[in-house]
GROMACS .gro file of C-alpha atoms in nm:
model
  261
    1UNK     CA    1  -7.431 -11.314   3.979
    2UNK     CA    2  -7.473 -11.006   3.761
    3UNK     CA    3  -7.184 -10.839   3.942
    4UNK     CA    4  -6.965 -11.143   3.883
    5UNK     CA    5  -7.057 -11.157   3.516
    6UNK     CA    6  -6.958 -10.792   3.497
    7UNK     CA    7  -6.601 -10.918   3.514
    8UNK     CA    8  -6.638 -11.020   3.153
    9UNK     CA    9  -6.691 -10.664   3.027
   10UNK     CA   10  -6.447 -10.406   2.893
   11UNK     CA   11  -6.492 -10.203   3.213
   12UNK     CA   12  -6.242 -10.432   3.376
   13UNK     CA   13  -5.976 -10.349   3.120
   14UNK     CA   14  -6.008  -9.988   3.235
   15UNK     CA   15  -5.975 -10.102   3.596
   16UNK     CA   16  -5.662 -10.299   3.508
   17UNK     CA   17  -5.515  -9.986   3.350
   18UNK     CA   18  -5.589  -9.784   3.664
   19UNK     CA   19  -5.427 -10.052   3.881
   20UNK     CA   20  -5.114 -10.066   3.666
   21UNK     CA   21  -4.826  -9.883   3.831
   22UNK     CA   22  -4.631  -9.671   3.581
   23UNK     CA   23  -4.428  -9.357   3.607
   24UNK     CA   24  -4.547  -9.072   3.378
   25UNK     CA   25  -4.237  -9.092   3.160
   26UNK     CA   26  -4.300  -9.461   3.079
   27UNK     CA   27  -4.608  -9.399   2.864
   28UNK     CA   28  -4.539  -9.448   2.495
   29UNK     CA   29  -4.169  -9.523   2.544
   30UNK     CA   30  -3.979  -9.831   2.436
   31UNK     CA   31  -3.931 -10.076   2.723
   32UNK     CA   32  -3.641 -10.317   2.766
   33UNK     CA   33  -3.872 -10.545   2.966
   34UNK     CA   34  -4.118 -10.572   2.677
   35UNK     CA   35  -3.827 -10.669   2.454
   36UNK     CA   36  -3.705 -10.934   2.698
   37UNK     CA   37  -4.051 -11.083   2.754
   38UNK     CA   38  -4.149 -11.096   2.386
   39UNK     CA   39  -3.807 -11.223   2.280
   40UNK     CA   40  -3.836 -11.498   2.541
   41UNK     CA   41  -4.183 -11.578   2.406
   42UNK     CA   42  -4.060 -11.616   2.048
   43UNK     CA   43  -3.763 -11.830   2.153
   44UNK     CA   44  -3.977 -12.057   2.372
   45UNK     CA   45  -4.246 -12.107   2.107
   46UNK     CA   46  -3.982 -12.179   1.843
   47UNK     CA   47  -3.820 -12.441   2.068
   48UNK     CA   48  -4.161 -12.599   2.130
   49UNK     CA   49  -4.229 -12.623   1.757
   50UNK     CA   50  -3.891 -12.754   1.642
   51UNK     CA   51  -3.764 -12.949   1.945
   52UNK     CA   52  -4.050 -13.018   2.184
   53UNK     CA   53  -4.288 -13.188   1.943
   54UNK     CA   54  -4.368 -13.551   1.874
   55UNK     CA   55  -4.193 -13.535   1.535
   56UNK     CA   56  -3.861 -13.451   1.697
   57UNK     CA   57  -3.912 -13.726   1.956
   58UNK     CA   58  -3.970 -13.979   1.678
   59UNK     CA   59  -3.652 -13.868   1.501
   60UNK     CA   60  -3.441 -13.894   1.816
   61UNK     CA   61  -3.602 -14.213   1.943
   62UNK     CA   62  -3.723 -14.424   1.648
   63UNK     CA   63  -4.012 -14.658   1.711
   64UNK     CA   64  -3.881 -14.967   1.891
   65UNK     CA   65  -4.207 -15.159   1.944
   66UNK     CA   66  -4.183 -15.107   2.321
   67UNK     CA   67  -4.512 -15.099   2.507
   68UNK     CA   68  -4.490 -14.735   2.612
   69UNK     CA   69  -4.303 -14.577   2.321
   70UNK     CA   70  -4.593 -14.346   2.237
   71UNK     CA   71  -4.652 -14.252   2.602
   72UNK     CA   72  -4.282 -14.165   2.638
   73UNK     CA   73  -4.332 -13.931   2.345
   74UNK     CA   74  -4.589 -13.742   2.548
   75UNK     CA   75  -4.349 -13.734   2.842
   76UNK     CA   76  -4.110 -13.560   2.602
   77UNK     CA   77  -4.387 -13.325   2.484
   78UNK     CA   78  -4.510 -13.238   2.835
   79UNK     CA   79  -4.155 -13.206   2.968
   80UNK     CA   80  -4.067 -12.952   2.701
   81UNK     CA   81  -4.378 -12.752   2.791
   82UNK     CA   82  -4.269 -12.740   3.154
   83UNK     CA   83  -3.916 -12.640   3.050
   84UNK     CA   84  -4.027 -12.376   2.800
   85UNK     CA   85  -4.334 -12.240   2.973
   86UNK     CA   86  -4.212 -12.249   3.334
   87UNK     CA   87  -3.840 -12.303   3.390
   88UNK     CA   88  -3.707 -12.066   3.122
   89UNK     CA   89  -3.951 -11.783   3.214
   90UNK     CA   90  -3.869 -11.823   3.584
   91UNK     CA   91  -3.498 -11.785   3.506
   92UNK     CA   92  -3.579 -11.474   3.300
   93UNK     CA   93  -3.791 -11.326   3.581
   94UNK     CA   94  -3.519 -11.387   3.839
   95UNK     CA   95  -3.265 -11.220   3.610
   96UNK     CA   96  -3.473 -10.902   3.563
   97UNK     CA   97  -3.394 -10.632   3.823
   98UNK     CA   98  -3.680 -10.556   4.061
   99UNK     CA   99  -3.903 -10.845   3.948
  100UNK     CA  100  -4.052 -11.088   4.201
  101UNK     CA  101  -4.179 -11.429   4.100
  102UNK     CA  102  -4.477 -11.406   4.335
  103UNK     CA  103  -4.605 -11.104   4.142
  104UNK     CA  104  -4.659 -11.313   3.829
  105UNK     CA  105  -5.022 -11.401   3.905
  106UNK     CA  106  -4.936 -11.692   4.133
  107UNK     CA  107  -5.153 -11.593   4.430
  108UNK     CA  108  -5.454 -11.796   4.540
  109UNK     CA  109  -5.671 -11.487   4.591
  110UNK     CA  110  -5.896 -11.585   4.303
  111UNK     CA  111  -6.061 -11.855   4.514
  112UNK     CA  112  -6.361 -11.635   4.594
  113UNK     CA  113  -6.436 -11.619   4.221
  114UNK     CA  114  -6.465 -11.995   4.175
  115UNK     CA  115  -6.837 -11.960   4.099
  116UNK     CA  116  -6.752 -11.736   3.804
  117UNK     CA  117  -6.505 -11.991   3.671
  118UNK     CA  118  -6.773 -12.259   3.709
  119UNK     CA  119  -7.013 -12.044   3.504
  120UNK     CA  120  -6.746 -12.006   3.236
  121UNK     CA  121  -6.694 -12.382   3.229
  122UNK     CA  122  -7.069 -12.438   3.190
  123UNK     CA  123  -7.078 -12.183   2.906
  124UNK     CA  124  -6.802 -12.366   2.721
  125UNK     CA  125  -6.956 -12.709   2.784
  126UNK     CA  126  -7.227 -12.695   2.511
  127UNK     CA  127  -6.966 -12.581   2.257
  128UNK     CA  128  -6.743 -12.875   2.350
  129UNK     CA  129  -7.035 -13.118   2.328
  130UNK     CA  130  -7.131 -12.990   1.982
  131UNK     CA  131  -6.770 -13.003   1.864
  132UNK     CA  132  -6.737 -13.360   1.993
  133UNK     CA  133  -6.981 -13.477   1.725
  134UNK     CA  134  -6.746 -13.382   1.441
  135UNK     CA  135  -6.515 -13.639   1.278
  136UNK     CA  136  -6.215 -13.407   1.318
  137UNK     CA  137  -6.273 -13.397   1.695
  138UNK     CA  138  -6.298 -13.776   1.724
  139UNK     CA  139  -5.982 -13.815   1.515
  140UNK     CA  140  -5.792 -13.566   1.732
  141UNK     CA  141  -5.882 -13.653   2.092
  142UNK     CA  142  -5.749 -13.794   2.307
  143UNK     CA  143  -5.404 -13.700   2.175
  144UNK     CA  144  -5.268 -14.020   2.328
  145UNK     CA  145  -5.449 -14.279   2.120
  146UNK     CA  146  -5.368 -14.561   2.365
  147UNK     CA  147  -5.540 -14.385   2.656
  148UNK     CA  148  -5.810 -14.653   2.641
  149UNK     CA  149  -5.559 -14.940   2.675
  150UNK     CA  150  -5.546 -14.947   3.057
  151UNK     CA  151  -5.613 -14.738   3.366
  152UNK     CA  152  -5.240 -14.666   3.389
  153UNK     CA  153  -5.232 -14.532   3.034
  154UNK     CA  154  -5.536 -14.314   3.098
  155UNK     CA  155  -5.414 -14.164   3.427
  156UNK     CA  156  -5.054 -14.124   3.310
  157UNK     CA  157  -5.181 -13.934   3.007
  158UNK     CA  158  -5.412 -13.716   3.216
  159UNK     CA  159  -5.125 -13.632   3.453
  160UNK     CA  160  -4.897 -13.529   3.166
  161UNK     CA  161  -5.181 -13.331   3.008
  162UNK     CA  162  -5.254 -13.148   3.335
  163UNK     CA  163  -4.886 -13.064   3.389
  164UNK     CA  164  -4.860 -12.893   3.052
  165UNK     CA  165  -5.180 -12.696   3.120
  166UNK     CA  166  -5.036 -12.562   3.446
  167UNK     CA  167  -4.721 -12.469   3.254
  168UNK     CA  168  -4.924 -12.310   2.973
  169UNK     CA  169  -5.129 -12.096   3.213
  170UNK     CA  170  -4.818 -11.972   3.390
  171UNK     CA  171  -4.657 -11.874   3.059
  172UNK     CA  172  -4.952 -11.699   2.894
  173UNK     CA  173  -5.151 -11.570   3.193
  174UNK     CA  174  -4.857 -11.520   3.428
  175UNK     CA  175  -4.527 -11.447   3.255
  176UNK     CA  176  -4.661 -11.268   2.946
  177UNK     CA  177  -4.933 -11.066   3.119
  178UNK     CA  178  -4.735 -10.949   3.419
  179UNK     CA  179  -4.419 -10.903   3.215
  180UNK     CA  180  -4.602 -10.669   2.975
  181UNK     CA  181  -4.840 -10.509   3.224
  182UNK     CA  182  -4.630 -10.212   3.333
  183UNK     CA  183  -4.571 -10.100   2.975
  184UNK     CA  184  -4.900 -10.198   2.812
  185UNK     CA  185  -5.161 -10.220   3.088
  186UNK     CA  186  -5.473 -10.408   2.976
  187UNK     CA  187  -5.336 -10.416   2.621
  188UNK     CA  188  -5.107 -10.694   2.741
  189UNK     CA  189  -5.413 -10.921   2.721
  190UNK     CA  190  -5.457 -10.854   2.348
  191UNK     CA  191  -5.087 -10.913   2.280
  192UNK     CA  192  -5.099 -11.243   2.472
  193UNK     CA  193  -5.402 -11.367   2.277
  194UNK     CA  194  -5.212 -11.364   1.946
  195UNK     CA  195  -4.951 -11.634   2.028
  196UNK     CA  196  -5.209 -11.815   2.242
  197UNK     CA  197  -5.438 -11.852   1.940
  198UNK     CA  198  -5.149 -11.954   1.717
  199UNK     CA  199  -5.045 -12.249   1.936
  200UNK     CA  200  -5.387 -12.397   1.859
  201UNK     CA  201  -5.318 -12.412   1.484
  202UNK     CA  202  -5.356 -12.771   1.367
  203UNK     CA  203  -5.644 -12.836   1.607
  204UNK     CA  204  -6.012 -12.830   1.500
  205UNK     CA  205  -6.109 -12.483   1.373
  206UNK     CA  206  -6.386 -12.431   1.629
  207UNK     CA  207  -6.141 -12.493   1.910
  208UNK     CA  208  -5.892 -12.246   1.762
  209UNK     CA  209  -6.156 -11.973   1.734
  210UNK     CA  210  -6.267 -12.057   2.087
  211UNK     CA  211  -5.911 -12.000   2.208
  212UNK     CA  212  -5.941 -11.632   2.113
  213UNK     CA  213  -6.242 -11.581   2.341
  214UNK     CA  214  -6.093 -11.801   2.613
  215UNK     CA  215  -5.767 -11.607   2.600
  216UNK     CA  216  -5.947 -11.275   2.642
  217UNK     CA  217  -6.161 -11.397   2.932
  218UNK     CA  218  -5.891 -11.589   3.118
  219UNK     CA  219  -5.641 -11.310   3.062
  220UNK     CA  220  -5.879 -11.051   3.204
  221UNK     CA  221  -5.958 -11.265   3.506
  222UNK     CA  222  -5.592 -11.345   3.571
  223UNK     CA  223  -5.500 -10.976   3.570
  224UNK     CA  224  -5.790 -10.880   3.796
  225UNK     CA  225  -5.746 -11.162   4.047
  226UNK     CA  226  -5.366 -11.177   4.003
  227UNK     CA  227  -5.404 -11.553   3.986
  228UNK     CA  228  -5.366 -11.815   3.712
  229UNK     CA  229  -5.523 -12.098   3.913
  230UNK     CA  230  -5.883 -12.046   3.807
  231UNK     CA  231  -5.767 -12.072   3.447
  232UNK     CA  232  -5.577 -12.389   3.533
  233UNK     CA  233  -5.896 -12.545   3.672
  234UNK     CA  234  -6.101 -12.446   3.367
  235UNK     CA  235  -5.838 -12.571   3.124
  236UNK     CA  236  -5.801 -12.907   3.295
  237UNK     CA  237  -6.178 -12.939   3.335
  238UNK     CA  238  -6.252 -12.863   2.969
  239UNK     CA  239  -5.967 -13.085   2.845
  240UNK     CA  240  -6.076 -13.376   3.063
  241UNK     CA  241  -6.434 -13.335   2.940
  242UNK     CA  242  -6.313 -13.337   2.579
  243UNK     CA  243  -6.117 -13.657   2.636
  244UNK     CA  244  -6.410 -13.824   2.812
  245UNK     CA  245  -6.641 -13.736   2.522
  246UNK     CA  246  -6.385 -13.861   2.271
  247UNK     CA  247  -6.325 -14.184   2.464
  248UNK     CA  248  -6.693 -14.271   2.426
  249UNK     CA  249  -6.617 -14.338   2.060
  250UNK     CA  250  -6.308 -14.547   2.133
  251UNK     CA  251  -6.298 -14.926   2.167
  252UNK     CA  252  -6.351 -15.041   2.528
  253UNK     CA  253  -6.055 -15.057   2.765
  254UNK     CA  254  -5.866 -15.385   2.735
  255UNK     CA  255  -5.995 -15.463   2.386
  256UNK     CA  256  -5.652 -15.429   2.229
  257UNK     CA  257  -5.785 -15.166   1.988
  258UNK     CA  258  -5.695 -14.801   2.023
  259UNK     CA  259  -5.856 -14.463   1.962
  260UNK     CA  260  -5.871 -14.299   1.616
  261UNK     CA  261  -5.675 -14.563   1.432
   0.00000   0.00000   0.00000
């Protein structure tokens, strides 16, 4: 276990640097690939903020009293995450000379480290349970306030939520890290953490601070294992736990009353 926990130390950033393939003349020089990756990042995050949000959905599709109007809004939200975090980056990767999609941390080699991911989940669990006692947490989760209406609502929401987490992990721990790795080495992790933290603005403060630590840990593991899938499992596991804890404070399913208002 101590060897596995060693993955969480700065020694592994040095290992990542040693594993990064660069030619001697690349060090310290401007890189067109860094420009492309970071420009794609800024465009995608801007689209998410101004087009892919619930506010834009409400403007385009005013409330019509239909049973699933709010759920359709989350289809819009999740769909834009898949478009911005997966489809657009894939097109960019395919357009860059010499880049292969399979190199973007999509392998399943991280399976032997599942115990480490389980330990990380258990470390985050007490923090989540403490945070779940705060009013801001109970008024935020689940995002879909009608998740307690029926089993269909609950599972549809969880499916949409999981899809955007897969998309998010590919974007931050796949596209950004691998796209910046050749030029920045382990420093790509620190660059990735900045926008990753910022997408949590508007959520409870403890969760946003937690995203900094989570970004560092998951980024390090993704670069060492060359796999995003452990991070996907942790993200879905933590998010599901948060929703379950929040649902305990919601009216019972079928009551006709919904979560946080």
